[in-house]
Coordinates of C-alpha atoms and ligand atoms in Angstrom, one line a residue:
X74 CA -65.4 47.5 40.6
X75 CA -68.9 46.7 41.7
X76 CA -70.3 44.1 39.2
X77 CA -74.0 44.5 38.3
X78 CA -76.0 41.5 37.0
X79 CA -79.5 41.3 35.4
X80 CA -82.6 41.1 37.4
X81 CA -83.6 37.8 35.6
X82 CA -80.4 36.1 36.7
X83 CA -81.0 37.1 40.4
X84 CA -83.7 34.4 40.5
X85 CA -81.4 31.7 39.4
X86 CA -79.2 30.1 42.1
X87 CA -76.2 27.9 41.4
X88 CA -77.7 24.4 40.8
X89 CA -78.1 22.6 44.2
X90 CA -77.0 19.5 42.4
X91 CA -73.8 21.0 41.1
X92 CA -73.0 22.3 44.6
X93 CA -73.6 18.9 46.1
X94 CA -71.6 17.2 43.3
X95 CA -68.6 19.3 44.3
X96 CA -68.8 17.8 47.8
X97 CA -69.0 14.4 46.1
X98 CA -65.6 14.7 44.4
X99 CA -64.2 13.0 47.6
X100 CA -63.7 9.3 46.6
X101 CA -64.9 8.2 50.0
X102 CA -68.3 9.9 49.4
X103 CA -71.2 7.7 48.5
X104 CA -73.1 9.8 46.0
X105 CA -76.7 9.2 45.2
X106 CA -76.8 12.8 44.1
X107 CA -75.8 12.8 40.5
X108 CA -77.7 11.8 37.4
X109 CA -74.9 10.4 35.2
X110 CA -75.0 7.3 33.1
X111 CA -73.2 4.3 34.6
X112 CA -69.6 4.1 33.6
X113 CA -70.1 0.7 31.9
X114 CA -73.0 2.1 29.8
X115 CA -70.8 3.9 27.3
X116 CA -70.0 2.5 23.9
X117 CA -66.4 3.5 24.2
X118 CA -64.8 1.1 21.7
X119 CA -67.3 2.1 18.9
X120 CA -66.8 5.8 19.6
X121 CA -63.1 5.4 19.5
X122 CA -63.2 3.5 16.3
X123 CA -65.5 5.9 14.4
X124 CA -63.7 8.9 15.7
X125 CA -60.3 7.6 14.6
X126 CA -61.7 6.7 11.2
X127 CA -63.2 10.1 10.6
X128 CA -60.0 11.9 11.7
X129 CA -57.8 9.8 9.5
X130 CA -59.9 9.7 6.4
X131 CA -62.1 12.9 6.4
X132 CA -60.8 15.3 9.1
X133 CA -61.9 18.5 7.5
X134 CA -65.5 17.4 7.6
X135 CA -65.5 17.6 11.4
X136 CA -63.0 20.4 11.8
X137 CA -64.8 22.9 9.5
X138 CA -67.8 25.0 10.4
X139 CA -71.2 23.3 9.9
X140 CA -74.7 24.4 9.3
X141 CA -76.9 25.5 12.2
X142 CA -79.7 23.0 11.6
X143 CA -77.3 20.2 12.2
X144 CA -75.4 17.6 10.2
X145 CA -77.6 16.1 7.4
X146 CA -76.5 12.6 8.1
X147 CA -77.3 12.9 11.8
X148 CA -80.7 14.5 11.1
X149 CA -81.5 11.5 8.8
X150 CA -80.2 8.9 11.3
X151 CA -81.8 10.5 14.3
X152 CA -85.2 10.9 12.5
X153 CA -85.2 7.2 11.7
X154 CA -84.0 6.3 15.2
X155 CA -86.6 8.4 17.2
X156 CA -89.4 7.4 14.8
X157 CA -88.6 3.6 15.1
X158 CA -91.3 2.7 17.6
X159 CA -93.8 5.7 17.2
X160 CA -94.2 8.7 15.0
X161 CA -92.6 11.6 17.0
X162 CA -91.6 13.2 13.7
X163 CA -94.8 14.0 12.0
X164 CA -96.2 15.8 9.0
X165 CA -95.1 19.5 9.1
X166 CA -92.3 18.8 11.6
X167 CA -88.7 19.7 11.4
X168 CA -85.6 18.7 13.4
X169 CA -82.9 20.9 14.9
X170 CA -79.7 19.3 16.4
X171 CA -78.9 21.0 19.6
X172 CA -76.1 21.1 22.1
X173 CA -77.8 18.8 24.6
X174 CA -81.6 19.0 25.3
X175 CA -80.8 21.6 27.9
X176 CA -80.4 24.0 25.0
X177 CA -84.0 23.2 23.8
X178 CA -85.3 24.3 27.2
X179 CA -83.3 27.6 26.8
X180 CA -84.6 28.1 23.2
X181 CA -88.2 27.5 24.3
X182 CA -88.0 30.2 26.9
X183 CA -85.9 32.5 24.7
X184 CA -88.3 32.3 21.7
X185 CA -91.7 31.9 23.5
X186 CA -91.5 33.9 26.7
X187 CA -91.2 37.6 27.3
X188 CA -90.0 38.8 30.7
X189 CA -92.7 37.8 33.3
X190 CA -94.4 35.2 31.1
X191 CA -95.5 32.0 32.7
X192 CA -94.3 28.4 32.2
X193 CA -96.4 25.6 33.7
X194 CA -94.3 22.8 35.1
X195 CA -94.7 19.6 37.1
X196 CA -93.9 20.2 40.8
X197 CA -91.2 18.9 41.3
X198 CA -89.4 19.1 37.9
X199 CA -86.0 19.0 36.3
X200 CA -83.9 21.8 37.9
X201 CA -81.8 22.5 34.8
X202 CA -84.9 23.3 32.8
X203 CA -86.5 25.4 35.6
X204 CA -83.3 27.4 35.8
X205 CA -83.2 27.9 32.0
X206 CA -86.7 29.2 32.0
X207 CA -86.1 31.5 35.0
X208 CA -82.8 32.8 33.5
X209 CA -84.8 34.1 30.6
X210 CA -87.3 35.9 32.8
X211 CA -90.1 33.3 32.8
X212 CA -92.1 32.7 36.0
X213 CA -92.9 29.1 37.0
X214 CA -96.4 27.9 37.9
X215 CA -96.0 24.4 39.4
X216 CA -98.7 21.6 39.2
X217 CA -98.7 19.0 42.0
X218 CA -99.2 15.3 41.7
X219 CA -102.2 13.4 43.1
X220 CA -102.1 9.7 43.7
X221 CA -99.0 9.2 41.5
X222 CA -100.2 11.2 38.5
X223 CA -100.2 14.8 37.6
X224 CA -103.3 16.5 39.1
X225 CA -105.4 17.4 36.1
X226 CA -107.8 19.7 38.0
X227 CA -104.8 21.6 39.2
X228 CA -103.3 21.7 35.7
X229 CA -106.6 23.1 34.3
X230 CA -106.6 25.8 37.0
X231 CA -103.0 26.6 36.1
X232 CA -104.0 27.0 32.4
X233 CA -107.0 29.2 33.3
X234 CA -105.0 31.5 35.6
X235 CA -103.7 34.8 34.3
X236 CA -101.4 35.6 32.8
X237 CA -102.0 32.8 30.3
X238 CA -99.0 30.4 30.2
X239 CA -96.8 30.2 27.2
X240 CA -96.1 26.5 27.5
X241 CA -96.4 23.4 29.7
X242 CA -93.1 21.7 30.4
X243 CA -93.5 17.9 31.0
X244 CA -91.2 14.9 31.5
X245 CA -93.7 12.0 31.0
X246 CA -91.2 9.1 31.3
X247 CA -89.3 8.2 34.5
X248 CA -89.4 11.9 35.5
X249 CA -86.5 13.7 37.0
X250 CA -86.6 13.9 40.0
X251 CA -89.4 11.5 40.9
X252 CA -88.9 8.5 38.6
X253 CA -92.7 8.6 37.9
X254 CA -94.3 7.9 34.6
X255 CA -97.4 9.6 33.3
X256 CA -100.2 7.2 32.3
X257 CA -101.6 7.0 28.8
X258 CA -104.9 8.4 29.9
X259 CA -103.3 11.4 31.6
X260 CA -101.2 12.1 28.5
X261 CA -104.3 12.2 26.4
X262 CA -106.0 14.5 28.8
X263 CA -103.0 16.8 29.2
X264 CA -103.0 17.1 25.4
X265 CA -106.7 17.8 25.3
X266 CA -106.3 20.5 27.9
X267 CA -103.4 22.1 26.0
X268 CA -105.6 22.2 22.9
X269 CA -108.6 23.5 24.8
X270 CA -106.6 26.4 26.3
X271 CA -104.3 26.8 23.3
X272 CA -101.1 26.4 25.2
X273 CA -98.0 24.6 23.8
X274 CA -96.4 21.6 25.4
X275 CA -92.7 21.1 25.7
X276 CA -92.3 17.3 26.1
X277 CA -88.8 16.4 27.4
X278 CA -88.0 12.7 26.9
X279 CA -84.4 11.9 27.8
X280 CA -85.2 8.7 29.7
X281 CA -87.9 7.0 27.5
X282 CA -85.5 4.4 26.2
X283 CA -84.4 3.5 29.7
X284 CA -87.5 1.5 30.4
X285 CA -86.6 -1.8 32.2
X286 CA -90.1 -3.0 33.1
X287 CA -93.5 -2.9 31.4
X288 CA -94.4 -1.6 28.0
X289 CA -93.7 1.8 26.5
X290 CA -96.5 4.4 26.6
X291 CA -96.9 6.6 23.5
X292 CA -95.4 10.0 23.8
X293 CA -97.7 13.1 23.8
X294 CA -95.9 14.2 20.7
X295 CA -97.0 11.1 18.8
X296 CA -100.7 11.7 19.9
X297 CA -100.7 15.3 18.5
X298 CA -101.5 16.1 14.9
X299 CA -102.1 19.8 15.4
X300 CA -98.7 21.3 16.2
X301 CA -99.2 21.6 20.0
X302 CA -96.1 19.7 21.0
X303 CA -92.3 20.5 20.9
X304 CA -90.4 17.3 21.6
X305 CA -86.9 17.2 23.1
X306 CA -85.1 13.9 22.4
X307 CA -81.6 13.5 23.8
X308 CA -78.8 11.1 23.0
X309 CA -77.1 11.9 26.4
X310 CA -78.6 9.1 28.5
X311 CA -78.3 6.4 25.8
X312 CA -75.0 7.2 24.2
X313 CA -72.9 9.9 25.9
X314 CA -73.8 13.2 27.6
X315 CA -70.3 14.6 27.1
X316 CA -70.9 14.7 23.3
X317 CA -73.8 17.2 24.0
X318 CA -76.1 16.0 21.2
X319 CA -79.9 16.2 21.3
X320 CA -82.7 16.7 18.8
X321 CA -85.6 19.1 18.9
X322 CA -88.6 18.0 16.9
X323 CA -91.5 20.3 16.4
X324 CA -93.7 22.4 14.1
X325 CA -91.4 23.9 11.4
X326 CA -92.3 27.5 12.2
X327 CA -91.2 27.0 15.9
X328 CA -88.0 25.0 14.9
X329 CA -87.1 27.7 12.4
X330 CA -87.3 30.3 15.2
X331 CA -85.2 28.0 17.5
X332 CA -82.6 27.8 14.6
X333 CA -82.3 31.6 14.6
X334 CA -81.8 31.5 18.4
X335 CA -79.1 28.8 17.9
X336 CA -77.3 31.0 15.3
X337 CA -77.2 33.7 18.0
X338 CA -76.1 31.3 20.7
X339 CA -73.5 28.8 19.5
X340 CA -73.8 28.7 15.6
X341 CA -74.1 24.9 15.5
X342 CA -73.6 21.9 17.7
X343 CA -70.1 20.2 17.8
X344 CA -69.7 18.8 14.3
X345 CA -67.3 16.1 15.4
X346 CA -69.7 14.8 17.9
X347 CA -72.6 15.0 15.4
X348 CA -70.7 13.0 12.7
X349 CA -69.7 10.3 15.3
X350 CA -73.3 10.0 16.5
X351 CA -74.6 9.7 13.0
X352 CA -72.3 6.8 12.3
X353 CA -73.0 5.2 15.6
X354 CA -76.7 5.3 15.0
X355 CA -76.4 3.9 11.5
X356 CA -73.6 1.3 11.9
X357 CA -74.3 -0.2 15.3
X358 CA -77.3 -2.0 16.8
X359 CA -78.8 0.7 19.0
X360 CA -81.5 -1.7 20.4
X361 CA -78.8 -4.1 21.5
X362 CA -76.8 -1.3 23.1
X363 CA -79.9 0.1 24.9
X364 CA -80.8 -3.4 26.1
X365 CA -77.4 -3.6 27.9
X366 CA -78.0 -0.2 29.6
X367 CA -81.6 -1.3 30.6
X368 CA -80.2 -4.4 32.2
X369 CA -77.6 -2.4 34.2
X370 CA -80.2 0.0 35.5
X371 CA -82.8 -2.6 36.2
X372 CA -80.3 -4.5 38.4
X373 CA -79.1 -1.3 40.2
X374 CA -82.6 0.0 40.8
X375 CA -83.8 -3.4 42.1
X376 CA -80.8 -3.6 44.4
X377 CA -81.4 -0.1 45.8
X378 CA -85.2 -0.7 46.3
X379 CA -84.4 -4.1 47.9
X380 CA -81.9 -2.5 50.4
X381 CA -84.4 0.4 51.1
X382 CA -87.1 -2.2 51.9
X383 CA -84.6 -3.9 54.3
X384 CA -83.2 -0.8 56.0
X385 CA -85.6 2.2 55.8
X386 CA -88.1 3.0 58.5
X387 CA -91.6 1.9 57.4
X388 CA -92.9 5.5 57.5
X389 CA -90.5 6.5 54.7
X390 CA -92.3 6.3 51.3
X391 CA -90.6 6.1 47.9
X392 CA -91.4 5.7 44.2
X393 CA -90.7 2.4 42.5
X394 CA -89.6 3.4 39.0
X395 CA -89.9 1.1 36.0
X396 CA -87.0 2.9 34.2
X397 CA -84.8 6.0 34.2
X398 CA -82.3 6.8 36.9
X399 CA -84.1 8.2 40.0
X400 CA -86.1 7.3 43.1
X401 CA -88.0 10.0 45.0
X402 CA -88.0 9.5 48.8
X403 CA -90.5 11.1 51.1
X404 CA -89.9 11.4 54.9
X405 CA -92.8 11.8 57.4
X406 CA -93.9 15.4 57.8
X407 CA -92.4 15.9 61.2
X408 CA -88.9 15.1 59.9
X409 CA -86.8 18.1 58.7
X410 CA -85.7 17.0 55.3
X411 CA -82.9 19.5 55.0
X412 CA -81.5 18.4 58.3
X413 CA -81.7 14.8 57.2
X414 CA -79.8 15.6 54.0
X415 CA -77.1 17.4 56.0
X416 CA -76.7 14.6 58.5
X417 CA -76.4 12.1 55.6
X418 CA -73.7 14.2 54.0
X419 CA -71.8 14.3 57.3
X420 CA -71.8 10.5 57.1
X421 CA -70.5 10.7 53.5
X422 CA -73.8 9.9 51.8
X423 CA -75.1 12.5 49.3
X424 CA -78.7 12.9 48.1
X425 CA -80.4 16.0 46.6
X426 CA -82.9 17.9 48.8
X427 CA -86.3 18.0 47.1
X428 CA -87.1 21.6 47.5
X429 CA -84.4 22.4 44.8
X430 CA -86.8 20.9 42.2
X431 CA -89.9 23.0 43.1
X432 CA -91.3 26.0 41.3
X433 CA -90.5 27.9 44.5
X434 CA -87.7 26.5 46.5
X435 CA -89.0 28.2 49.7
X436 CA -92.0 25.8 49.7
X437 CA -92.2 23.1 52.3
X438 CA -90.7 19.8 51.1
X439 CA -90.1 16.4 52.8
X440 CA -88.6 14.6 49.9
X441 CA -85.2 14.0 48.4
X442 CA -83.9 12.5 45.1
X443 CA -81.7 9.4 44.9
X444 CA -79.8 8.3 41.8
X445 CA -79.2 4.6 41.2
X446 CA -77.4 4.6 37.8
X447 CA -74.1 6.0 38.9
X448 CA -73.0 4.3 42.2
X449 CA -71.4 0.8 42.3
X450 CA -73.4 -2.0 43.9
X451 CA -71.1 -1.9 47.0
X452 CA -71.8 1.8 47.5
X453 CA -75.5 1.3 47.0
X454 CA -75.5 -1.4 49.8
X455 CA -73.4 0.7 52.2
X456 CA -75.1 4.0 51.5
X457 CA -78.6 2.6 51.9
X458 CA -77.6 1.0 55.2
X459 CA -76.3 4.4 56.5
X460 CA -79.4 6.2 55.3
X461 CA -81.6 3.5 56.9
X462 CA -79.9 4.1 60.3
X463 CA -80.6 7.8 59.9
X464 CA -84.3 7.2 59.2
X465 CA -84.5 5.4 62.5
X466 CA -82.6 8.1 64.3
X467 CA -84.8 10.9 62.9
X468 CA -88.3 9.4 62.8
Ligands
PLP288 C1 -85.3 15.7 32.4 C2 -84.1 16.2 31.8 N1 -84.1 16.9 30.7 C3 -83.0 17.3 30.1 C4 -81.7 17.0 30.6 C5 -80.5 17.5 29.9 O1 -79.9 16.6 29.2 P1 -78.9 16.9 28.0 O2 -78.7 18.4 27.9 O3 -77.6 16.2 28.4 O4 -79.5 16.3 26.8 C6 -81.7 16.2 31.7 C7 -80.3 15.9 32.3 O5 -80.2 15.3 33.3 C8 -82.8 15.8 32.4 O6 -82.8 15.0 33.5

């Protein structure tokens, strides 16, 4: 039998990260390629306790079907939690509980883009989202950075170009893959441009609570009173990604459409996970828990940067994140990045080649992504030493 697949899926390649992660299953491998929370960042005892209590005292409540919008208790707890520092849930908004924020990316493209419609994204951007958009027939129009911030002139050109884009996909805090953060001024100007050209923004903020330095910058969603922003808030990076719980907050009309998409997709998010999350958010001190994670990531990030400073060739440039999980490393132009990544893998050090995160992965790229949240301190020290030697061999 010759299997035939859709044209739209022909543009979507198996995630480069997943492929590299397969190679990293070897316990001797030093992996800076993943994007997982640190093993000691999970509230395992609390999850065990809540789960056992629900299964003992009210099992049918988590074993039965639930409603598509999400568990009422979780919607209430999550609204309170995500609104605790700023108003992301505004007047006229609604929340939908989704199976991870990845599903919000899918619904955005599914509900807002016809085949061939354009999505504007940062270049580079989160591969999972880009693949979700492409798998639903959308075309990506990437906007580059200039001096550490999104190039607003290039963004305006991307909004003026035809066909008119359906939405702008942005990760303003500790971006994946660069670790960069959008300034307050740029957020304001991006929102102003979105309004001027009447294009929606999909603001993806899974890392906002992982700030370990400096003060929080208001989300674009909190600056908008006119229904231009759909906000993706995830509990993956601050509680547990395996539970697959995220919240989409946006204008009611859009969220209602996403709810219909969810009915057709997976009916509702895992009710067991939703009920456990609801109780964790209400019964435990989230700020205390988040402070523990921030400390772990701050120490790991500082260690990685300190070792890079010691061992990397001076012509290698890299971002210095103030939160999140990633550092973006750029080699000099004459060094073949893909060759560098291959040689690193041969020495048992895995990083993700940067072209995988571009709107068009055939574009020239001299950068790669490194993750600091997952590896142990020993692996960070050894891995950076090996990568450092490689920078001196290849530059
Ligand atoms: C920027 C960004 N958005 C969304 C996601 C998806 O997260 P989840 O589906 O677990 O909420 C990730 C995961 O790494 C991410 O980096």
